[in-house]
Amino acid sequence: MSVLARSVGNAFRNKVRSGAVVVILAVAIGLALSMLVANQAVADRITSLKASVGNNLTVNPAGSRGGQGGGEPLTTADVSTAQSVAHVGSVNGALTLRLSSSGTAAASATAQGGGQSGGPGGRAADGTTSLVSAVDPGTLGNRASGSTASNSSATATSGASGGTGAGNTAARAGFSIPIEATGINGSVNAAGAAINIISGAALSDFAGTSAQALVGSTLAAKNSLTVGSTFTVNDRTMTVAGIFDAGTAFDNNAIYLPLVAAQTLTGQTGEISTMSVVVDSIDNVDATKTALASALDSTRVDVTAGSANLDSAIGSLGSVQNISLIGFIAALGTAGLIVLLIMIMVVRERRREIGALKAIGASNRSIGVQFVIEALVLVVMGSVAGAVIASFSSNSIVGALVSSNTSTTTAAGSGRRAALGAAGQAAGQAVGGGTRFQGSGRGAFAGASQLIGTVSTSVGWQTLVLGVVGILVIAALGALIPALLTAKIRPIEVLRGE
Amino acid sequence: MLEVKDVVKAFKSGDHTIKPVNGVTFSVGQGTFAAILGKSGSGKSTLLSLLGALDKATSGDVLVDEVNISKLPDAKLTAYRRDDIGFVFQQYNLIPNLSAKENVMLPMEFAGVSRAERSVRAAELLNQVELTEDMHDRKANRLSGGQQQRVSIARALANRPKLILADEPTGNLDDETGELIIELLRSLSHEKNTTILVVTHDQALTGKTDRKFRLARGKITEITAS
C-alpha cells in the first residue's frame, strides 16, 4: 500500500468526523470562493464603469446647466483654452437651443401679448421650427408651463399687460413642448457620446451655411420625415441627413445641427453652452478638473466629473469590493484554522501510532508526508464541495452585497437630498420662483443604482489562480504545522501507558 | 551480540532525579532467547527503550554487533530501528485500518523493498507465525488479540533484524495463547539465529528462555539455575 493510499484511507478512518470536517470546510471554502468571485466581479464592474464615463469632464457656464439657470455663455475661445490644459485629450463644444413650433409660437404670442413662447422653467425659445413636437405636454408639461405663466403675470402686474392669471396646474392654450436642438461639431453629442444613427448618415458639412440636420426617431415619425426630407429652422430650410435613436422619448424629440450653423441661425455667434472634455487617463481626472476650472476661471464655469452618479456608484462598489476581500480572507483563514485544529487533534490522538511507525523505521519525512496528504485529501474534498456551493451562491451573494450597500448609501443620500430639496424649495419660494426640487435626491441615487446595474459573476483565470493559491495556503497552514508536530513526537511514545 | 555497558537513564522529577536504569551492564550472544524480569515500575520498559534506540541513555553504551547505538545521530537511529531491530509490543500497536499483510509490509516499505517482494515476504512471514491465509487481508482491528500479536511478531521479523525486543508480549493474552506466542518466539530465536529479549513480569514465561535477568531499583542481575 502506497503512502497516498494509506493517507486517503487514514483520512476516512473516522468517517463521521471526516464527513463533518469536509462539510464545514466546504461551507468555509464555498464562502471564500463566493467572496473571491464577488470581489473579481465588482472589480471588473468598477473598471468598466470608470472606462465608460470615468475620464469625461463636463464644463458648463457657472450657474447654468442644460439650458437652465443664468450666467455668461462659454465661447469657442474657451474650447481652445481647455484644449491647451495638460492631460486633456479632446474637447467637444456644443450649443443647446430650444426651438418652438411655428404655429404654437404664434398662438402664444397672441395670448401673452408678444414675444416668443417660453418653455418649462421660463426660458425663452431661441428660435422657431416647422417641426411639431413628438412629446405631448400632458400634466407635467402644462404644470411647468402654467407655473411660468403665473410668474410672468406676477412680473407683468406692474406693466401694462394683464397676465393670464393661470394657476400652477392651468394649461395654456396651444402650448407644446419645445424641441431641443444641439449644435455639434462632429459625430458625438453634447456629453461626448456617439450618436446612434439608425438611418442615413452623420453630419458632414459643418459650415455656417450648412443645411444638414439629424432628427430624433420619434420627432421624424411625428413629422413624417425621412432621410432627404426638409423642414425649417427660423428662415433656413434644413435637410434631414440622418435619423438617430437616443433611447428615450425625450431625447428623441430633438435635432442636431452643425455648431456654426446653429450659432448663425440663432444669432449666438461664437457661443457654446457646454463642453465635454475627455481626459487622457482616469488617474488624471481630478488634477485636470482643477486645472480646467483654474484656466477657464472658476467663477464663470462649473467643471463636473463625468456622471454625477459615478462617484456614488464607485463608492458603493468599492465598499462591496472591500467587504468581499475581507470576507474572502476571513473565510479562507477560517478554513485554514479548521484544517489546522482538526489535524492537530488527529496528530495528538495518534501520537502512539506515530511512535509505533517511528519504532519500526519510519522517518520523520515519510510520516510528515502522510499527514500532509491526509490534510490535502480533506482540503480537496472540501474545495470541490465548496466550489459547487460557490457556483450556486456567488450570484446571490454578490447581489445581496451590492443591493445592501447601495440601499444604505441611498438611504443616507436621500436624507441629505431631501434636506437640500426642502431648503431649495424654501429659497425658491422666497424669491417667488416655483421650481421644485422634490424627488431630485431620489432620482440622483437611483441613478447611481442604475449605473451599477446588475453585477454578474463569472469565473476567470485570475479568480481560478487566486482560488487555487488560497486553497494551497489553507493546505499549507492546515498540514505543515501538524506535520512538523509529528516530527517532534519521539518513538518512545509507543511505550507510554504500557 | 548485544552488549550493555553501565547504562544510566535519569529523569528530573521536580527537585529530584530519578534513575529507573542505574548502571546496567550485561551481554547476550546472537540467537539467545533471554528474558528480563521485574515488577511494575522497575525500569524494564525504560531499559527496553534504550536497547531499541527509542530513547537515549544519559550515560553508558549499548552495542549491537559492536556498533554503539548510544552515539548514533537521529537519522542513523531511524535506519538502525528499521534494519536491525524488531519490536513486539504488549498492545500490538498495529495500524488498525490496514490489513494484517499491509501491517507486515510497512517496515519493508520504509526500507525501500519493492511492492511485489514485500507482498511475497509478508505472506511467508504470516504463514510462519501460523496466521491462516484467510486472515491475511483482514483489517488489524478485526483480529483477535493472539492473531494481532502474531501479526506483530511477523512485522518485527520483516527486515530480518539482528535483535527482537518484546515488551510484555503475553501481557494482554490468555495463558494458552501466551504459551503459543512464547513458543513461537523461542523457535524463531533458534531457527533464525535472532537474539530475542523479552521484558516481562510473567514468571511462567521465563521458564522457556535461555537466560533470565532481574531488574530491581535500576540494577540488573542474572538469575542462574540453582
XYZ file of C-alpha atoms in Angstrom:
724
model
C 0.000 0.000 0.000
C 1.472 3.347 -1.017
C 1.729 6.425 1.199
C -1.026 8.052 -0.876
C -3.436 5.134 -0.497
C -2.636 4.879 3.187
C -3.190 8.606 3.690
C -6.520 8.554 1.861
C -7.574 5.579 3.986
C -6.447 7.348 7.164
C -8.398 10.491 6.220
C -11.568 8.412 6.416
C -10.677 6.264 9.387
C -13.344 8.140 11.334
C -15.972 8.610 8.637
C -18.404 10.681 10.708
C -15.750 13.129 11.829
C -14.144 13.391 8.395
C -17.578 13.908 6.811
C -18.368 16.686 9.267
C -14.977 18.306 8.647
C -15.498 18.170 4.870
C -18.954 19.780 5.224
C -17.628 22.587 7.443
C -14.653 23.085 5.140
C -16.969 23.130 2.119
C -19.044 25.917 3.671
C -15.956 27.963 4.570
C -14.233 27.391 1.223
C -17.518 27.950 -0.630
C -17.948 31.271 1.155
C -14.324 32.189 0.433
C -14.707 31.354 -3.271
C -18.019 33.242 -3.452
C -16.351 36.278 -1.909
C -13.463 35.958 -4.344
C -15.825 35.722 -7.305
C -17.768 38.712 -5.928
C -14.567 40.676 -5.490
C -13.479 39.991 -9.057
C -16.930 40.743 -10.483
C -17.155 44.052 -8.630
C -13.584 44.967 -9.635
C -14.479 44.304 -13.276
C -17.633 46.403 -12.922
C -15.700 49.310 -11.396
C -13.178 49.115 -14.227
C -15.900 49.118 -16.860
C -17.730 51.998 -15.142
C -14.566 54.032 -14.974
C -13.727 53.155 -18.552
C -17.191 54.166 -19.776
C -17.656 57.506 -18.061
C -14.826 57.909 -15.681
C -12.484 60.090 -17.744
C -15.082 62.586 -19.010
C -15.390 66.108 -17.621
C -18.239 68.475 -18.385
C -17.797 72.257 -18.416
C -20.878 74.473 -18.078
C -21.250 78.190 -17.520
C -21.325 78.788 -13.760
C -24.947 78.850 -12.654
C -26.243 77.168 -15.774
C -26.881 73.621 -16.869
C -28.814 72.158 -19.768
C -30.271 75.489 -20.740
C -31.444 76.217 -17.182
C -30.072 78.888 -14.895
C -28.079 82.010 -15.762
C -24.500 83.220 -16.190
C -22.410 84.036 -19.214
C -22.126 81.592 -22.130
C -18.944 79.754 -22.987
C -17.170 80.679 -26.182
C -15.081 78.969 -28.827
C -12.064 80.662 -27.182
C -12.843 78.632 -24.059
C -12.649 75.489 -26.165
C -9.138 76.470 -27.284
C -8.148 77.248 -23.687
C -9.462 73.893 -22.495
C -7.564 72.087 -25.235
C -4.294 73.596 -24.014
C -4.744 72.241 -20.463
C -2.445 69.317 -19.587
C -3.878 65.763 -19.912
C -6.854 66.972 -21.980
C -7.373 64.521 -24.833
C -10.186 66.156 -26.709
C -12.751 68.925 -26.211
C -16.186 68.843 -27.728
C -18.233 72.050 -27.567
C -21.986 72.077 -28.111
C -24.710 74.713 -28.212
C -28.093 73.742 -26.806
C -31.098 75.571 -28.244
C -34.828 75.486 -27.755
C -36.972 75.785 -30.798
C -40.670 76.390 -30.577
C -43.050 75.157 -33.238
C -44.022 77.954 -35.626
C -47.802 77.524 -35.086
C -47.547 77.360 -31.314
C -45.288 80.374 -31.164
C -47.864 82.433 -32.990
C -50.656 81.329 -30.655
C -48.627 82.064 -27.551
C -47.518 85.385 -28.821
C -51.189 86.341 -29.138
C -52.064 85.052 -25.708
C -49.141 86.705 -23.927
C -49.127 89.889 -25.861
C -45.843 89.431 -27.656
C -42.549 87.623 -27.587
C -41.650 84.037 -28.224
C -43.044 81.267 -26.223
C -41.154 80.202 -23.133
C -40.574 76.621 -22.372
C -40.861 74.990 -18.984
C -38.805 76.866 -16.489
C -39.456 80.186 -18.135
C -36.635 80.062 -20.678
C -37.393 81.866 -23.922
C -37.084 79.891 -27.141
C -34.006 80.523 -29.247
C -35.876 80.217 -32.489
C -38.713 78.571 -34.348
C -39.048 75.467 -36.435
C -41.619 73.949 -38.711
C -41.348 70.702 -36.747
C -44.171 69.645 -34.438
C -43.091 68.265 -31.067
C -43.467 64.497 -30.697
C -43.971 64.825 -26.937
C -47.427 65.716 -25.701
C -47.237 68.372 -22.922
C -49.537 66.356 -20.644
C -49.943 67.257 -16.982
C -46.204 67.724 -16.337
C -45.595 69.998 -19.306
C -48.678 72.099 -18.668
C -47.886 72.360 -14.953
C -44.408 73.687 -15.716
C -45.769 75.982 -18.401
C -48.591 77.207 -16.131
C -46.125 77.975 -13.375
C -44.188 80.100 -15.767
C -47.349 81.913 -16.798
C -48.063 82.689 -13.152
C -44.571 84.129 -12.713
C -44.930 86.123 -15.884
C -48.167 87.597 -14.683
C -46.614 88.475 -11.342
C -43.802 90.250 -13.129
C -46.134 91.886 -15.593
C -48.563 93.199 -12.975
C -46.630 96.440 -12.722
C -46.620 96.765 -16.519
C -49.326 97.403 -18.967
C -50.166 93.828 -19.822
C -52.537 91.868 -17.673
C -51.423 88.362 -17.037
C -53.299 85.238 -17.835
C -53.552 84.529 -14.124
C -53.171 80.828 -14.652
C -52.511 78.745 -11.575
C -49.925 76.070 -11.202
C -51.953 73.431 -12.928
C -53.683 75.565 -15.512
C -52.857 74.815 -19.126
C -52.139 77.475 -21.661
C -53.953 77.170 -24.884
C -51.862 75.856 -27.757
C -48.757 75.177 -25.636
C -46.389 72.484 -26.884
C -43.077 71.122 -25.602
C -40.157 72.930 -27.279
C -37.837 70.917 -29.478
C -34.249 70.763 -28.327
C -31.652 71.468 -30.968
C -27.980 70.869 -30.289
C -25.211 72.375 -32.321
C -22.379 69.876 -32.601
C -19.001 69.740 -34.263
C -18.658 66.061 -35.075
C -20.400 62.746 -34.607
C -20.788 62.910 -30.825
C -23.462 64.545 -28.674
C -23.015 67.238 -26.008
C -21.986 64.612 -23.456
C -19.293 63.267 -25.766
C -21.160 60.040 -26.551
C -21.516 58.764 -30.106
C -24.860 59.496 -31.763
C -26.689 56.319 -32.703
C -27.772 56.898 -36.290
C -30.372 54.396 -37.436
C -30.981 55.787 -40.876
C -28.973 57.999 -43.230
C -25.565 59.411 -42.315
C -23.860 61.632 -39.768
C -23.400 65.368 -40.350
C -20.602 66.109 -42.768
C -20.961 69.818 -43.582
C -20.107 71.958 -40.567
C -20.001 75.323 -42.302
C -22.141 78.236 -41.141
C -24.276 77.880 -44.252
C -24.799 74.151 -43.800
C -28.386 72.927 -44.161
C -27.793 69.420 -42.745
C -29.636 68.137 -39.681
C -30.095 64.940 -37.710
C -33.611 64.266 -36.423
C -34.674 62.064 -33.500
C -36.666 58.982 -34.441
C -39.959 59.937 -32.715
C -39.739 63.512 -33.983
C -39.147 62.211 -37.519
C -42.130 59.877 -37.220
C -44.369 62.642 -35.838
C -43.457 64.934 -38.748
C -43.322 62.146 -41.381
C -39.671 62.870 -42.088
C -37.253 60.510 -43.770
C -33.678 60.994 -44.929
C -33.711 63.789 -47.527
C -36.925 65.421 -46.212
C -36.807 69.113 -45.365
C -38.026 71.338 -42.520
C -37.209 74.855 -41.410
C -35.288 76.347 -38.533
C -36.038 80.071 -38.397
C -35.821 81.016 -42.062
C -33.446 78.276 -43.216
C -34.604 75.083 -44.899
C -32.775 72.140 -43.432
C -32.412 68.689 -44.991
C -32.573 65.517 -42.903
C -29.140 63.872 -43.287
C -29.886 61.093 -40.795
C -32.292 59.850 -38.161
C -30.952 58.896 -34.741
C -32.197 56.926 -31.754
C -31.093 58.237 -28.342
C -33.077 55.631 -26.444
C -35.704 57.812 -24.693
C -38.816 59.624 -25.852
C -37.466 62.945 -24.544
C -34.062 62.627 -26.216
C -35.635 61.509 -29.493
C -37.721 64.707 -29.605
C -34.616 66.620 -30.656
C -32.441 67.560 -33.589
C -28.713 68.013 -34.159
C -27.388 70.854 -36.269
C -23.846 71.804 -37.305
C -22.499 74.015 -34.476
C -21.607 77.068 -36.530
C -24.884 76.889 -38.427
C -26.778 76.719 -35.112
C -24.866 79.733 -33.810
C -25.523 81.676 -37.029
C -29.204 80.766 -37.169
C -29.867 81.934 -33.610
C -27.518 84.903 -33.562
C -25.277 83.313 -30.913
C -22.075 83.532 -32.897
C -19.081 82.078 -31.063
C -21.193 80.906 -28.109
C -21.450 77.389 -26.775
C -23.464 76.125 -23.830
C -21.427 73.119 -22.719
C -18.066 71.465 -23.280
C -17.327 67.785 -22.960
C -13.674 67.163 -22.124
C -12.015 63.766 -22.376
C -9.027 63.303 -20.042
C -6.185 61.035 -21.198
C -6.330 58.800 -18.085
C -8.756 58.130 -15.243
C -5.886 58.846 -12.835
C -5.592 62.434 -14.097
C -9.288 63.321 -13.872
C -9.117 65.133 -10.533
C -5.995 67.138 -11.437
C -7.391 68.058 -14.861
C -10.707 69.107 -13.322
C -8.867 71.562 -11.055
C -6.631 72.781 -13.893
C -9.631 73.363 -16.185
C -11.513 75.329 -13.523
C -8.428 77.450 -12.998
C -7.734 78.002 -16.720
C -11.332 78.921 -17.529
C -11.890 80.975 -14.341
C -13.782 79.037 -11.729
C -16.131 81.968 -11.122
C -17.547 81.707 -14.647
C -17.520 77.928 -15.227
C -18.565 74.804 -13.396
C -16.458 71.725 -14.113
C -18.050 68.393 -13.180
C -16.543 64.935 -13.403
C -18.352 62.540 -15.720
C -21.655 61.350 -14.448
C -22.881 62.893 -11.227
C -23.722 59.381 -10.084
C -20.337 57.901 -10.828
C -18.681 58.722 -7.502
C -21.664 57.327 -5.656
C -21.691 54.156 -7.776
C -17.948 53.587 -7.493
C -18.078 54.336 -3.761
C -20.766 51.709 -3.263
C -18.954 49.149 -5.366
C -15.666 49.952 -3.627
C -17.275 49.141 -0.276
C -18.583 45.860 -1.686
C -15.116 45.093 -3.022
C -13.562 45.728 0.389
C -16.192 43.674 2.181
C -15.771 40.797 -0.252
C -11.969 40.894 0.089
C -12.202 40.845 3.880
C -14.808 38.084 3.621
C -12.529 36.072 1.308
C -9.548 36.343 3.651
C -11.660 35.660 6.760
C -13.369 32.616 5.236
C -10.064 31.298 3.941
C -8.453 31.839 7.345
C -11.379 30.039 8.970
C -10.959 27.099 6.596
C -7.229 27.015 7.339
C -7.934 27.125 11.065
C -10.441 24.261 10.769
C -7.874 22.089 8.972
C -5.162 23.097 11.415
C -7.222 22.275 14.517
C -8.505 19.016 13.100
C -5.029 17.897 12.099
C -3.592 18.893 15.486
C -6.346 16.830 17.110
C -5.611 13.905 14.771
C -1.870 14.078 15.474
C -2.459 14.198 19.234
C -4.878 11.309 19.017
C -2.397 9.216 17.044
C 0.758 10.006 18.978
C 1.183 6.384 19.870
C 0.650 5.227 16.316
C 3.230 7.777 15.143
C 5.574 6.451 17.831
C 4.978 2.892 16.570
C 5.702 3.950 12.978
C 8.949 5.567 14.101
C 9.824 2.468 16.141
C 9.504 0.242 13.076
C 11.696 2.544 10.982
C 9.543 5.331 9.510
C 11.410 8.594 9.024
C 10.032 11.965 10.124
C 9.714 12.881 6.453
C 7.602 9.885 5.469
C 5.278 10.413 8.458
C 5.061 14.162 7.710
C 4.191 13.453 4.068
C 1.491 11.026 5.184
C -0.183 13.667 7.366
C 0.178 16.389 4.711
C -1.590 14.115 2.216
C -4.295 13.347 4.791
C -4.924 17.085 5.233
C -4.847 17.611 1.465
C -7.479 14.926 0.972
C -9.797 16.817 3.345
C -8.984 20.181 1.719
C -9.516 18.840 -1.817
C -12.873 17.301 -0.895
C -13.895 20.469 0.924
C -12.784 22.556 -2.060
C -14.761 20.505 -4.569
C -17.901 20.728 -2.436
C -17.119 24.404 -1.737
C -16.796 25.136 -5.461
C -20.227 23.606 -6.024
C -21.654 25.746 -3.204
C -19.906 28.839 -4.631
C -21.242 28.201 -8.133
C -24.785 28.281 -6.772
C -24.383 31.041 -4.206
C -21.912 33.564 -5.661
C -24.508 35.383 -7.776
C -26.927 35.821 -4.888
C -24.120 36.819 -2.508
C -22.915 39.496 -4.958
C -26.496 40.683 -5.457
C -27.117 40.883 -1.716
C -23.826 42.703 -1.072
C -24.366 45.223 -3.875
C -28.016 45.896 -3.090
C -27.499 46.215 0.660
C -24.591 48.562 0.141
C -26.359 50.660 -2.486
C -29.528 50.918 -0.405
C -27.505 52.040 2.623
C -25.926 54.805 0.577
C -29.255 55.684 -0.977
C -30.958 55.956 2.400
C -28.267 58.292 3.716
C -28.166 60.183 0.453
C -31.918 60.539 0.264
C -31.921 62.093 3.696
C -29.341 64.644 2.690
C -31.036 65.262 -0.631
C -34.444 65.683 0.995
C -32.996 68.347 3.278
C -31.370 70.076 0.325
C -34.617 69.829 -1.602
C -36.575 71.392 1.237
C -34.023 74.198 1.551
C -34.067 74.762 -2.179
C -37.830 74.839 -2.265
C -37.942 77.346 0.592
C -35.374 79.541 -1.127
C -37.233 79.257 -4.429
C -40.490 80.303 -2.806
C -38.799 83.225 -1.058
C -37.824 84.736 -4.392
C -41.162 83.908 -5.927
C -39.889 81.027 -8.020
C -41.728 77.804 -8.379
C -39.013 75.420 -9.387
C -39.381 72.188 -7.478
C -36.528 70.071 -6.141
C -38.717 67.361 -4.737
C -37.581 63.939 -5.750
C -34.243 65.108 -7.003
C -32.416 63.207 -4.289
C -34.228 60.000 -5.030
C -33.506 60.465 -8.689
C -29.815 61.041 -8.197
C -29.241 57.951 -6.116
C -31.496 55.815 -8.190
C -29.169 56.929 -10.979
C -26.158 55.551 -9.103
C -28.008 52.298 -8.643
C -28.877 52.226 -12.328
C -25.274 52.958 -13.189
C -24.154 49.945 -11.145
C -26.815 47.825 -12.791
C -26.545 44.085 -12.380
C -23.122 42.783 -11.366
C -22.898 39.357 -12.902
C -20.290 36.841 -11.819
C -18.057 34.706 -13.959
C -15.002 32.617 -13.160
C -11.951 33.966 -14.988
C -8.352 32.784 -14.849
C -7.475 35.365 -12.194
C -10.231 34.038 -9.936
C -9.086 30.477 -10.534
C -5.439 31.301 -9.803
C -6.346 33.238 -6.639
C -8.705 30.454 -5.535
C -6.053 27.770 -6.035
C -3.428 29.907 -4.256
C -5.857 30.497 -1.382
C -6.623 26.807 -1.056
C -2.912 25.986 -1.150
C -2.442 28.439 1.709
C -5.159 26.571 3.619
C -3.493 23.256 2.904
C -0.094 24.618 3.901
C -1.481 26.095 7.106
C -3.509 23.048 7.920
C -0.953 20.399 7.077
C 2.555 21.713 7.591
C 2.207 22.652 11.232
C 0.752 19.240 12.215
C 3.400 17.567 10.030
C 6.065 19.449 11.960
C 4.392 18.345 15.186
C 4.734 14.700 14.117
C 8.485 15.219 13.781
C 8.614 16.240 17.435
C 6.896 13.074 18.601
C 9.528 10.699 19.941
C 9.337 6.985 19.161
C 9.206 6.201 22.874
C 5.567 7.424 22.794
C 4.767 3.907 21.643
C 5.596 2.635 25.128
C 3.538 5.227 27.007
C 0.866 3.667 29.154
C 2.203 0.183 28.732
C 25.710 -9.880 20.016
C 24.157 -7.349 22.397
C 26.381 -5.636 24.938
C 25.139 -3.172 27.532
C 27.800 -1.305 29.499
C 26.999 0.746 32.604
C 23.896 2.312 31.106
C 22.183 5.028 33.159
C 18.902 6.793 32.401
C 17.994 9.705 34.667
C 14.824 11.826 34.699
C 14.178 15.085 36.508
C 11.050 14.983 38.632
C 10.640 18.287 40.405
C 13.690 18.695 42.621
C 14.542 15.011 42.461
C 16.407 12.962 39.889
C 15.012 9.504 39.237
C 17.182 6.769 37.776
C 14.997 3.865 36.603
C 18.070 2.387 34.926
C 21.164 2.900 37.005
C 24.395 1.323 35.844
C 23.051 -1.699 33.962
C 25.659 -3.990 32.438
C 25.049 -7.304 30.682
C 25.612 -9.040 27.363
C 23.631 -11.551 25.315
C 25.013 -13.681 22.458
C 23.478 -13.900 18.989
C 20.488 -16.279 18.766
C 19.786 -16.169 22.503
C 16.251 -16.096 23.831
C 16.504 -14.057 27.019
C 14.069 -12.520 29.499
C 14.280 -9.520 31.778
C 12.006 -9.864 34.782
C 10.876 -7.136 37.100
C 7.954 -5.653 38.917
C 5.909 -2.800 37.540
C 7.934 0.412 37.739
C 11.213 -1.427 37.994
C 12.532 0.223 34.809
C 12.008 -2.713 32.406
C 10.327 -0.622 29.685
C 12.881 2.184 30.105
C 15.698 -0.297 29.557
C 13.898 -1.721 26.540
C 13.538 1.775 25.027
C 17.282 2.311 25.424
C 18.134 -1.033 23.826
C 15.737 -0.362 20.939
C 17.022 3.192 20.310
C 13.612 4.613 21.145
C 15.306 6.809 23.728
C 18.836 7.881 24.514
C 20.742 6.859 27.645
C 22.040 9.541 29.976
C 25.342 7.663 30.068
C 26.787 4.282 29.160
C 26.960 2.303 25.921
C 24.658 -0.061 24.071
C 26.475 -2.083 21.408
C 24.770 -4.207 18.804
C 27.292 -6.189 16.792
C 29.915 -3.757 18.060
C 28.025 -0.664 16.853
C 27.462 1.776 19.715
C 23.911 2.928 19.162
C 24.136 5.402 22.068
C 26.396 7.569 19.941
C 24.436 7.379 16.673
C 22.790 10.552 15.269
C 18.983 10.611 14.894
C 18.990 9.810 11.168
C 21.133 6.713 11.725
C 18.990 5.676 14.673
C 15.967 5.588 12.343
C 17.888 3.298 9.980
C 19.016 1.171 12.921
C 15.465 0.723 14.169
C 14.306 -0.078 10.639
C 17.035 -2.587 9.696
C 18.426 -4.111 12.885
C 15.633 -4.098 15.449
C 12.203 -5.670 15.589
C 9.665 -4.627 18.201
C 6.816 -6.622 19.682
C 4.569 -4.588 21.966
C 2.103 -5.588 24.662
C -0.612 -3.507 22.922
C 0.494 -4.848 19.489
C 0.452 -1.280 18.029
C -0.714 -2.371 14.604
C -2.190 0.237 12.250
C -5.892 -0.542 12.721
C -7.169 0.358 9.255
C -4.523 -1.678 7.450
C -4.806 -5.402 6.822
C -2.563 -7.937 8.570
C -0.461 -8.243 5.427
C -0.194 -4.463 4.934
C 0.988 -4.083 8.519
C 3.754 -6.603 7.905
C 4.687 -4.880 4.633
C 5.076 -1.482 6.340
C 8.682 -1.845 7.692
C 9.736 -3.222 4.304
C 8.165 -0.181 2.589
C 10.253 2.091 4.837
C 13.324 0.024 3.899
C 12.612 0.551 0.200
C 11.725 -3.051 -0.664
C 9.726 -3.385 -3.879
C 5.999 -3.872 -3.603
C 5.984 -7.343 -5.146
C 8.837 -8.561 -2.952
C 7.320 -7.251 0.267
C 3.957 -8.786 -0.569
C 5.522 -12.236 -1.003
C 7.626 -11.931 2.142
C 4.719 -10.643 4.219
C 2.630 -13.675 3.203
C 5.536 -16.009 4.085
C 6.002 -14.398 7.486
C 2.303 -14.546 8.288
C 2.293 -18.231 7.374
C 5.373 -18.684 9.534
C 3.614 -17.228 12.587
C 0.724 -19.555 11.742
C -1.830 -16.949 10.722
C -4.103 -18.618 8.219
C -4.296 -17.153 4.711
C -7.905 -16.035 5.087
C -6.740 -13.698 7.840
C -4.010 -12.032 5.773
C -6.322 -9.449 4.228
C -8.388 -8.861 7.317
C -8.118 -5.434 8.936
C -5.927 -5.473 12.042
C -8.731 -4.219 14.286
C -10.853 -7.219 13.238
C -8.320 -9.768 14.516
C -8.249 -11.352 17.965
C -5.513 -10.437 20.483
C -3.494 -13.587 19.728
C -3.794 -13.031 15.992
C -2.740 -9.394 16.363
C 0.296 -10.455 18.365
C 1.227 -12.952 15.658
C 0.985 -10.163 13.065
C 3.099 -8.002 15.359
C 5.787 -10.727 15.519
C 5.680 -11.144 11.736
C 6.105 -7.352 11.384
C 9.084 -7.459 13.775
C 10.730 -10.113 11.568
C 10.061 -8.277 8.300
C 13.510 -6.703 7.746
C 15.409 -9.714 9.167
C 16.600 -7.897 12.328
C 19.527 -8.964 14.496
C 17.590 -8.235 17.659
C 13.917 -8.509 18.577
C 12.747 -6.664 21.648
C 9.418 -7.779 23.086
C 7.676 -5.719 25.752
C 5.261 -7.889 27.744
C 4.261 -9.848 24.608
C 1.842 -12.055 26.549
C 0.513 -9.311 28.820
C -2.808 -8.991 27.001
C -3.281 -12.630 26.137
C -4.832 -15.571 27.910
C -2.458 -18.262 29.253
C -2.940 -20.685 26.388
C -2.367 -18.057 23.671
C 0.527 -16.629 25.676
C 2.127 -20.082 25.721
C 1.807 -20.302 21.935
C 3.384 -16.878 21.420
C 6.312 -17.697 23.737
C 6.849 -20.956 21.907
C 6.783 -19.105 18.597
C 9.385 -16.566 19.762
C 11.615 -19.308 21.129
C 11.527 -21.305 17.910
C 12.206 -18.177 15.830
C 15.165 -17.326 18.026
C 16.722 -20.728 17.420
C 15.706 -21.187 13.770
C 16.610 -17.674 12.574
C 19.542 -17.134 14.947
C 17.881 -13.947 16.094
C 18.506 -12.529 19.549
C 15.182 -12.101 21.310
C 14.962 -10.153 24.532
C 11.631 -10.308 26.288
C 10.719 -7.911 29.061
C 8.059 -9.363 31.338
C 6.862 -9.854 34.865
C 5.381 -13.232 33.888
C 7.285 -15.915 35.816
C 5.840 -18.723 33.681
C 7.299 -17.231 30.531
C 10.823 -17.104 31.906
C 10.906 -20.910 32.150
C 11.108 -21.103 28.361
C 14.017 -18.671 27.933
C 17.726 -19.456 27.629
C 18.792 -16.708 30.031
C 16.938 -14.656 32.650
C 17.738 -11.331 34.224
C 16.044 -9.494 37.061
C 15.782 -5.705 37.126
C 15.165 -4.094 40.508
C 15.743 -0.499 41.572
C 17.576 0.209 38.330
C 20.093 -2.618 38.769
C 20.172 -5.838 36.780
C 21.227 -9.275 37.971
C 21.228 -12.572 36.109
C 19.117 -15.344 37.536
C 21.013 -18.555 37.315
C 19.512 -22.037 37.826
C 20.180 -23.197 41.352
